[in-house]
Short mmCIF file of N, CA and C in Angstrom, two decimals:
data_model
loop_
_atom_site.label_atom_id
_atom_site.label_comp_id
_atom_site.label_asym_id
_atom_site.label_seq_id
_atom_site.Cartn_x
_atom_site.Cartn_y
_atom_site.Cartn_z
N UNK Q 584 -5.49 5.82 -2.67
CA UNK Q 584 -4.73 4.61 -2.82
C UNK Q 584 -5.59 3.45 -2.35
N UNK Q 585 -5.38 2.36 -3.10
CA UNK Q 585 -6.36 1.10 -2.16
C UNK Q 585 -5.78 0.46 -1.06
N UNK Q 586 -6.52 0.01 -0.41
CA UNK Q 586 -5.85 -0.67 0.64
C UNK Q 586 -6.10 -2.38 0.17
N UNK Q 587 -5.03 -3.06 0.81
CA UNK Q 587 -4.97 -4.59 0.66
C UNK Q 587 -5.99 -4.89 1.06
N UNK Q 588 -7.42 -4.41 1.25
CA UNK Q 588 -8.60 -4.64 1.47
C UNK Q 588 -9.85 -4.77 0.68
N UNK Q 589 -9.33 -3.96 -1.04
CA UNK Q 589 -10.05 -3.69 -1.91
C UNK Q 589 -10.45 -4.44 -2.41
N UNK Q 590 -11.72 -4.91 -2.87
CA UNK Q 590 -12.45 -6.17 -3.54
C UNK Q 590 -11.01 -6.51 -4.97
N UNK Q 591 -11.06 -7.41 -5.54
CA UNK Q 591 -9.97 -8.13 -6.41
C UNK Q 591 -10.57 -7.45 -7.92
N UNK Q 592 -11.87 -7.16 -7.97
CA UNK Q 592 -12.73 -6.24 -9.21
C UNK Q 592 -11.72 -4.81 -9.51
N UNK Q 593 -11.99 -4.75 -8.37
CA UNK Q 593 -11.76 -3.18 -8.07
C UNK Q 593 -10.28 -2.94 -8.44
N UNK Q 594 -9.38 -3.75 -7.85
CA UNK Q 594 -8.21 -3.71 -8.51
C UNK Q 594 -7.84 -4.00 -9.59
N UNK Q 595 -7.70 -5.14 -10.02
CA UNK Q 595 -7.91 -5.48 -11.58
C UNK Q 595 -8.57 -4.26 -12.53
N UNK Q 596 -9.72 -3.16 -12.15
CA UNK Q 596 -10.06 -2.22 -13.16
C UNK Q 596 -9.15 -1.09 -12.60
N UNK Q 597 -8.88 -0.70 -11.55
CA UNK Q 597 -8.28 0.81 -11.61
C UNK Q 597 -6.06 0.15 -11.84
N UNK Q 598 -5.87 -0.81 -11.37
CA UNK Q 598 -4.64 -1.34 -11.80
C UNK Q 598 -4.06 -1.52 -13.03
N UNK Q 599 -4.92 -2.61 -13.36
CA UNK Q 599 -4.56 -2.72 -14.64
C UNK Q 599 -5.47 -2.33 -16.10
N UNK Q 600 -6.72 -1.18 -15.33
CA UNK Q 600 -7.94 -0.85 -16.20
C UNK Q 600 -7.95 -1.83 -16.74
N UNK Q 601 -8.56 -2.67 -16.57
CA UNK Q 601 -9.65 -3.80 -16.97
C UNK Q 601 -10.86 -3.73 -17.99
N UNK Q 602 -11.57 -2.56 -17.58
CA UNK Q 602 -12.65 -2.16 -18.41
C UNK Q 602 -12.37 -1.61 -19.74
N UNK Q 603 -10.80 -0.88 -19.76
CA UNK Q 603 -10.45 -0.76 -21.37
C UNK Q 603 -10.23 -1.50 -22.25
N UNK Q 604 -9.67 -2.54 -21.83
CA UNK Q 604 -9.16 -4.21 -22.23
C UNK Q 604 -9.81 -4.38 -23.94
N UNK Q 605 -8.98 -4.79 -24.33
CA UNK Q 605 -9.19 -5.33 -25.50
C UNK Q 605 -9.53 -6.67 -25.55
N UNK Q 606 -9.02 -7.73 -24.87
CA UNK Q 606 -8.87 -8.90 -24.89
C UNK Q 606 -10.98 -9.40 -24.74
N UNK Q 607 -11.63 -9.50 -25.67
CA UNK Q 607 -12.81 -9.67 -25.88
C UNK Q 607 -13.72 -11.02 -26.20
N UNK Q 608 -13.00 -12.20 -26.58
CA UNK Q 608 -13.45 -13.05 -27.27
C UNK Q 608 -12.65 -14.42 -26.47
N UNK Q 609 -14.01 -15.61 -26.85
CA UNK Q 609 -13.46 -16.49 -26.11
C UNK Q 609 -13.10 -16.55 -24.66
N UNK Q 610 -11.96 -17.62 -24.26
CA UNK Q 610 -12.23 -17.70 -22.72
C UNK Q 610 -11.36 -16.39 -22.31
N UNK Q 611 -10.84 -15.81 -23.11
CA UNK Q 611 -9.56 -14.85 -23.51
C UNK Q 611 -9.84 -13.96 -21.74
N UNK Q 612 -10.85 -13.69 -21.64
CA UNK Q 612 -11.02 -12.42 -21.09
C UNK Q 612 -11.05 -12.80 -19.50
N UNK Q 613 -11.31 -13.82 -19.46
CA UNK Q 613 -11.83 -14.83 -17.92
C UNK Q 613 -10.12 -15.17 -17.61
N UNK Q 614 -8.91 -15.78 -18.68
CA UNK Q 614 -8.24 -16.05 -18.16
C UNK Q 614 -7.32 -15.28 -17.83
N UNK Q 615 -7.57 -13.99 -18.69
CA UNK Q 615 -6.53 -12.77 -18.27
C UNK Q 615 -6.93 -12.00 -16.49
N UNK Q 616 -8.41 -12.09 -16.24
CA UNK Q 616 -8.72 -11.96 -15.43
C UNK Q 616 -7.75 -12.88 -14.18
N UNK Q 617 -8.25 -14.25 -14.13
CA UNK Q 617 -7.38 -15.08 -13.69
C UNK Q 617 -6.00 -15.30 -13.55
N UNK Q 618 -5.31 -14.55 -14.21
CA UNK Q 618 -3.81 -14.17 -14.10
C UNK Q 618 -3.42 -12.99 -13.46
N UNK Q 619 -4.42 -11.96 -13.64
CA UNK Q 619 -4.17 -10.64 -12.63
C UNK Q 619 -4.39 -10.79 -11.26
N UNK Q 620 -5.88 -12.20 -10.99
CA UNK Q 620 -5.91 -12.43 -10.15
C UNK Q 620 -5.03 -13.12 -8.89
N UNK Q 621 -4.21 -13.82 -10.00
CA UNK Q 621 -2.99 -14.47 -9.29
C UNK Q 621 -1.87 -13.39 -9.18
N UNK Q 622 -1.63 -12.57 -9.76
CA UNK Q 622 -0.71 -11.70 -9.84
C UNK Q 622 -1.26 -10.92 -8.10
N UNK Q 623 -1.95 -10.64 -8.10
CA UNK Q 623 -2.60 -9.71 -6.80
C UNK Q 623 -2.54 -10.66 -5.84
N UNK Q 624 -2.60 -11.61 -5.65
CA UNK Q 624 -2.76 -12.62 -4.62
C UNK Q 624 -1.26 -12.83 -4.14
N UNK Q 625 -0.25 -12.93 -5.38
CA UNK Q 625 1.09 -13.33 -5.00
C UNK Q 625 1.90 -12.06 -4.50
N UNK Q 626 1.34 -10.62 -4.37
CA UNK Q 626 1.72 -9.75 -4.04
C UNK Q 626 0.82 -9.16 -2.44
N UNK Q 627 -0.11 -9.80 -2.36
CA UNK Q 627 -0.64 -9.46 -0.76
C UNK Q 627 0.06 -10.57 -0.28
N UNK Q 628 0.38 -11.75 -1.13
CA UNK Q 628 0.79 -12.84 -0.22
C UNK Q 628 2.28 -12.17 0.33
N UNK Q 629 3.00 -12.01 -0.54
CA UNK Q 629 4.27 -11.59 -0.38
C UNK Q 629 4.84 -10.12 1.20
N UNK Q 630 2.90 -9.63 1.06
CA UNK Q 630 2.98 -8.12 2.14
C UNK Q 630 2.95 -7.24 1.51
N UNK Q 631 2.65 -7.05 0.17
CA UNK Q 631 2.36 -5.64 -0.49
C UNK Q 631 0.86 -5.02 -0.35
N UNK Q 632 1.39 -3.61 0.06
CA UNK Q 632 -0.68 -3.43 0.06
C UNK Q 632 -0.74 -2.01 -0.72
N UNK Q 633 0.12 -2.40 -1.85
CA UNK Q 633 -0.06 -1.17 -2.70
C UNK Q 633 0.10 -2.37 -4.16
N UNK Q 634 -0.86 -2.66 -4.38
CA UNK Q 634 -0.14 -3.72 -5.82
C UNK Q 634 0.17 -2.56 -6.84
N UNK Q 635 -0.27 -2.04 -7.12
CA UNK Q 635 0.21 -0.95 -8.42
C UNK Q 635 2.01 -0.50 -7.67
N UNK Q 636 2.63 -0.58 -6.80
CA UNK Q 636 3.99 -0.27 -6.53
C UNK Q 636 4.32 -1.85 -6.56
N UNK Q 637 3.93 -3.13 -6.20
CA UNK Q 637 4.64 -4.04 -6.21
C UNK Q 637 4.18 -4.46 -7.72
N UNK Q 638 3.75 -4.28 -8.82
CA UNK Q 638 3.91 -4.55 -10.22
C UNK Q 638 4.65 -3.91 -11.35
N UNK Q 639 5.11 -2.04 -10.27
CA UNK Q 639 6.64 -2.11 -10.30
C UNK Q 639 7.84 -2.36 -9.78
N UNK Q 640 7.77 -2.85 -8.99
CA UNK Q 640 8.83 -3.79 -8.65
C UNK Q 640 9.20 -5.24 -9.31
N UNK Q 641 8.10 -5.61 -9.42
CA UNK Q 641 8.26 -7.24 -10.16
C UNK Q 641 8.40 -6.74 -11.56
N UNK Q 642 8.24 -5.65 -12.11
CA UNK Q 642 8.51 -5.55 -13.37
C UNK Q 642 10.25 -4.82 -13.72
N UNK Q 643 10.63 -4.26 -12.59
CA UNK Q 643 12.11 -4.21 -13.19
C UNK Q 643 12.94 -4.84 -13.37
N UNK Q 644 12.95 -6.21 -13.17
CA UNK Q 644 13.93 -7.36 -13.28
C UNK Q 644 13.16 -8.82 -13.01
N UNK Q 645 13.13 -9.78 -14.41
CA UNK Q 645 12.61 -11.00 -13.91
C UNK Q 645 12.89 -11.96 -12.66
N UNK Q 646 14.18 -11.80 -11.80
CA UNK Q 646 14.32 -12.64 -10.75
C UNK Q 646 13.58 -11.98 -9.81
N UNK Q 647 12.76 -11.09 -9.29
CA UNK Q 647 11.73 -10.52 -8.48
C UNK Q 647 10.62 -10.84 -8.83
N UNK Q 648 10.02 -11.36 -10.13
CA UNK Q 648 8.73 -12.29 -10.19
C UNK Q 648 9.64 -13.67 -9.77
N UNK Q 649 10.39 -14.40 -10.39
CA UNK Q 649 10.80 -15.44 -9.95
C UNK Q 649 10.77 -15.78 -8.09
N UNK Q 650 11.32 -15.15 -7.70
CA UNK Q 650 11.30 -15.10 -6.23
C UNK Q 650 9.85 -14.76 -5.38
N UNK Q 651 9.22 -13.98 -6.00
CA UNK Q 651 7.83 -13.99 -5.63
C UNK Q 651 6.90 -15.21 -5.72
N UNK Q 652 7.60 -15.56 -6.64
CA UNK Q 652 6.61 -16.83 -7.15
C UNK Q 652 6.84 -18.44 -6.43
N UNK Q 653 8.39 -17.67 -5.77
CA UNK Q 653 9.38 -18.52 -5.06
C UNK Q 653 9.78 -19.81 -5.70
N UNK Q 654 9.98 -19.59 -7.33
CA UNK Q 654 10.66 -20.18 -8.02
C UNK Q 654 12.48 -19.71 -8.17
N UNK Q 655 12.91 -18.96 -7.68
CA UNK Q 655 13.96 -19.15 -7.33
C UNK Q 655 14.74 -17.80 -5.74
N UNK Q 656 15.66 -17.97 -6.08
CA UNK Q 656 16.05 -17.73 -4.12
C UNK Q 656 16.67 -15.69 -4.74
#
Protein backbone atom coordinates (compact mmCIF):
# COMPACT_ATOMS: atom_id res chain seq x y z
CA UNK A 1 0.00 0.00 0.00
CA UNK A 2 1.53 3.60 -0.35
CA UNK A 3 1.93 5.69 2.24
CA UNK A 4 0.86 9.57 2.14
CA UNK A 5 4.53 9.80 1.59
CA UNK A 6 4.76 8.47 -1.96
CA UNK A 7 6.26 10.77 -4.60
CA UNK A 8 2.80 12.31 -6.58
CA UNK A 9 4.52 10.15 -9.96
CA UNK A 10 4.21 7.23 -8.23
CA UNK A 11 0.70 7.63 -7.42
CA UNK A 12 -0.77 8.99 -10.35
CA UNK A 13 0.89 5.61 -12.23
CA UNK A 14 -0.03 2.76 -9.83
CA UNK A 15 -3.64 4.79 -8.94
CA UNK A 16 -4.79 5.81 -11.69
CA UNK A 17 -2.07 3.83 -14.15
CA UNK A 18 -0.94 6.69 -15.80
CA UNK A 19 1.46 4.95 -18.03
CA UNK A 20 -1.55 3.15 -19.83
CA UNK A 21 -3.27 6.44 -20.54
CA UNK A 22 -4.47 7.15 -23.71
CA UNK A 23 -4.79 10.75 -23.41
CA UNK A 24 -1.50 11.48 -25.82
CA UNK A 25 -1.61 14.67 -27.70
CA UNK A 26 -1.42 18.24 -27.01
CA UNK A 27 -1.45 19.82 -23.55
CA UNK A 28 -4.04 16.85 -23.02
CA UNK A 29 -1.67 14.77 -21.04
CA UNK A 30 0.06 17.57 -18.65
CA UNK A 31 -3.46 18.67 -17.72
CA UNK A 32 -4.89 15.36 -16.85
CA UNK A 33 -1.78 14.96 -14.91
CA UNK A 34 -2.62 18.24 -13.16
CA UNK A 35 -6.04 17.22 -12.17
CA UNK A 36 -4.97 13.90 -10.55
CA UNK A 37 -2.58 16.02 -9.07
CA UNK A 38 -5.13 18.09 -7.44
CA UNK A 39 -7.27 15.23 -6.84
CA UNK A 40 -4.32 13.67 -4.48
CA UNK A 41 -3.58 16.83 -2.83
CA UNK A 42 -7.36 17.41 -1.88
CA UNK A 43 -7.38 13.96 -0.37
CA UNK A 44 -4.00 14.13 1.86
CA UNK A 45 -5.36 17.52 2.50
CA UNK A 46 -8.58 16.18 3.73
CA UNK A 47 -6.27 13.08 5.98
CA UNK A 48 -6.46 10.31 3.59
CA UNK A 49 -3.29 8.25 3.25
CA UNK A 50 -4.69 5.66 1.16
CA UNK A 51 -5.88 7.79 -2.04
CA UNK A 52 -6.95 4.72 -4.03
CA UNK A 53 -9.76 4.20 -0.85
CA UNK A 54 -10.49 7.96 -0.72
CA UNK A 55 -11.26 7.98 -4.76
CA UNK A 56 -13.68 5.49 -3.60
CA UNK A 57 -15.25 7.32 -1.47
CA UNK A 58 -15.48 10.57 -3.44
CA UNK A 59 -16.73 8.49 -6.15
CA UNK A 60 -19.95 7.10 -4.55
CA UNK A 61 -21.88 10.18 -4.32
CA UNK A 62 -21.10 13.74 -5.76
CA UNK A 63 -21.69 15.72 -2.40
CA UNK A 64 -18.34 13.95 -0.99
CA UNK A 65 -16.25 15.57 -3.85
CA UNK A 66 -18.30 18.67 -3.23
CA UNK A 67 -17.43 18.79 0.45
CA UNK A 68 -13.92 17.84 -0.12
CA UNK A 69 -13.50 20.49 -2.27
CA UNK A 70 -15.45 22.37 0.47
CA UNK A 71 -17.80 23.62 -2.00
CA UNK A 72 -20.57 22.61 -0.07
CA UNK A 73 -21.30 21.56 3.81
Amino acid sequence: MLSSYAPPEKVRDVTYGEDGSRVRTGNAPQNMASIRNLAIAALRGDGWTSIASGLRWASRDYLNVLSLLKLAT
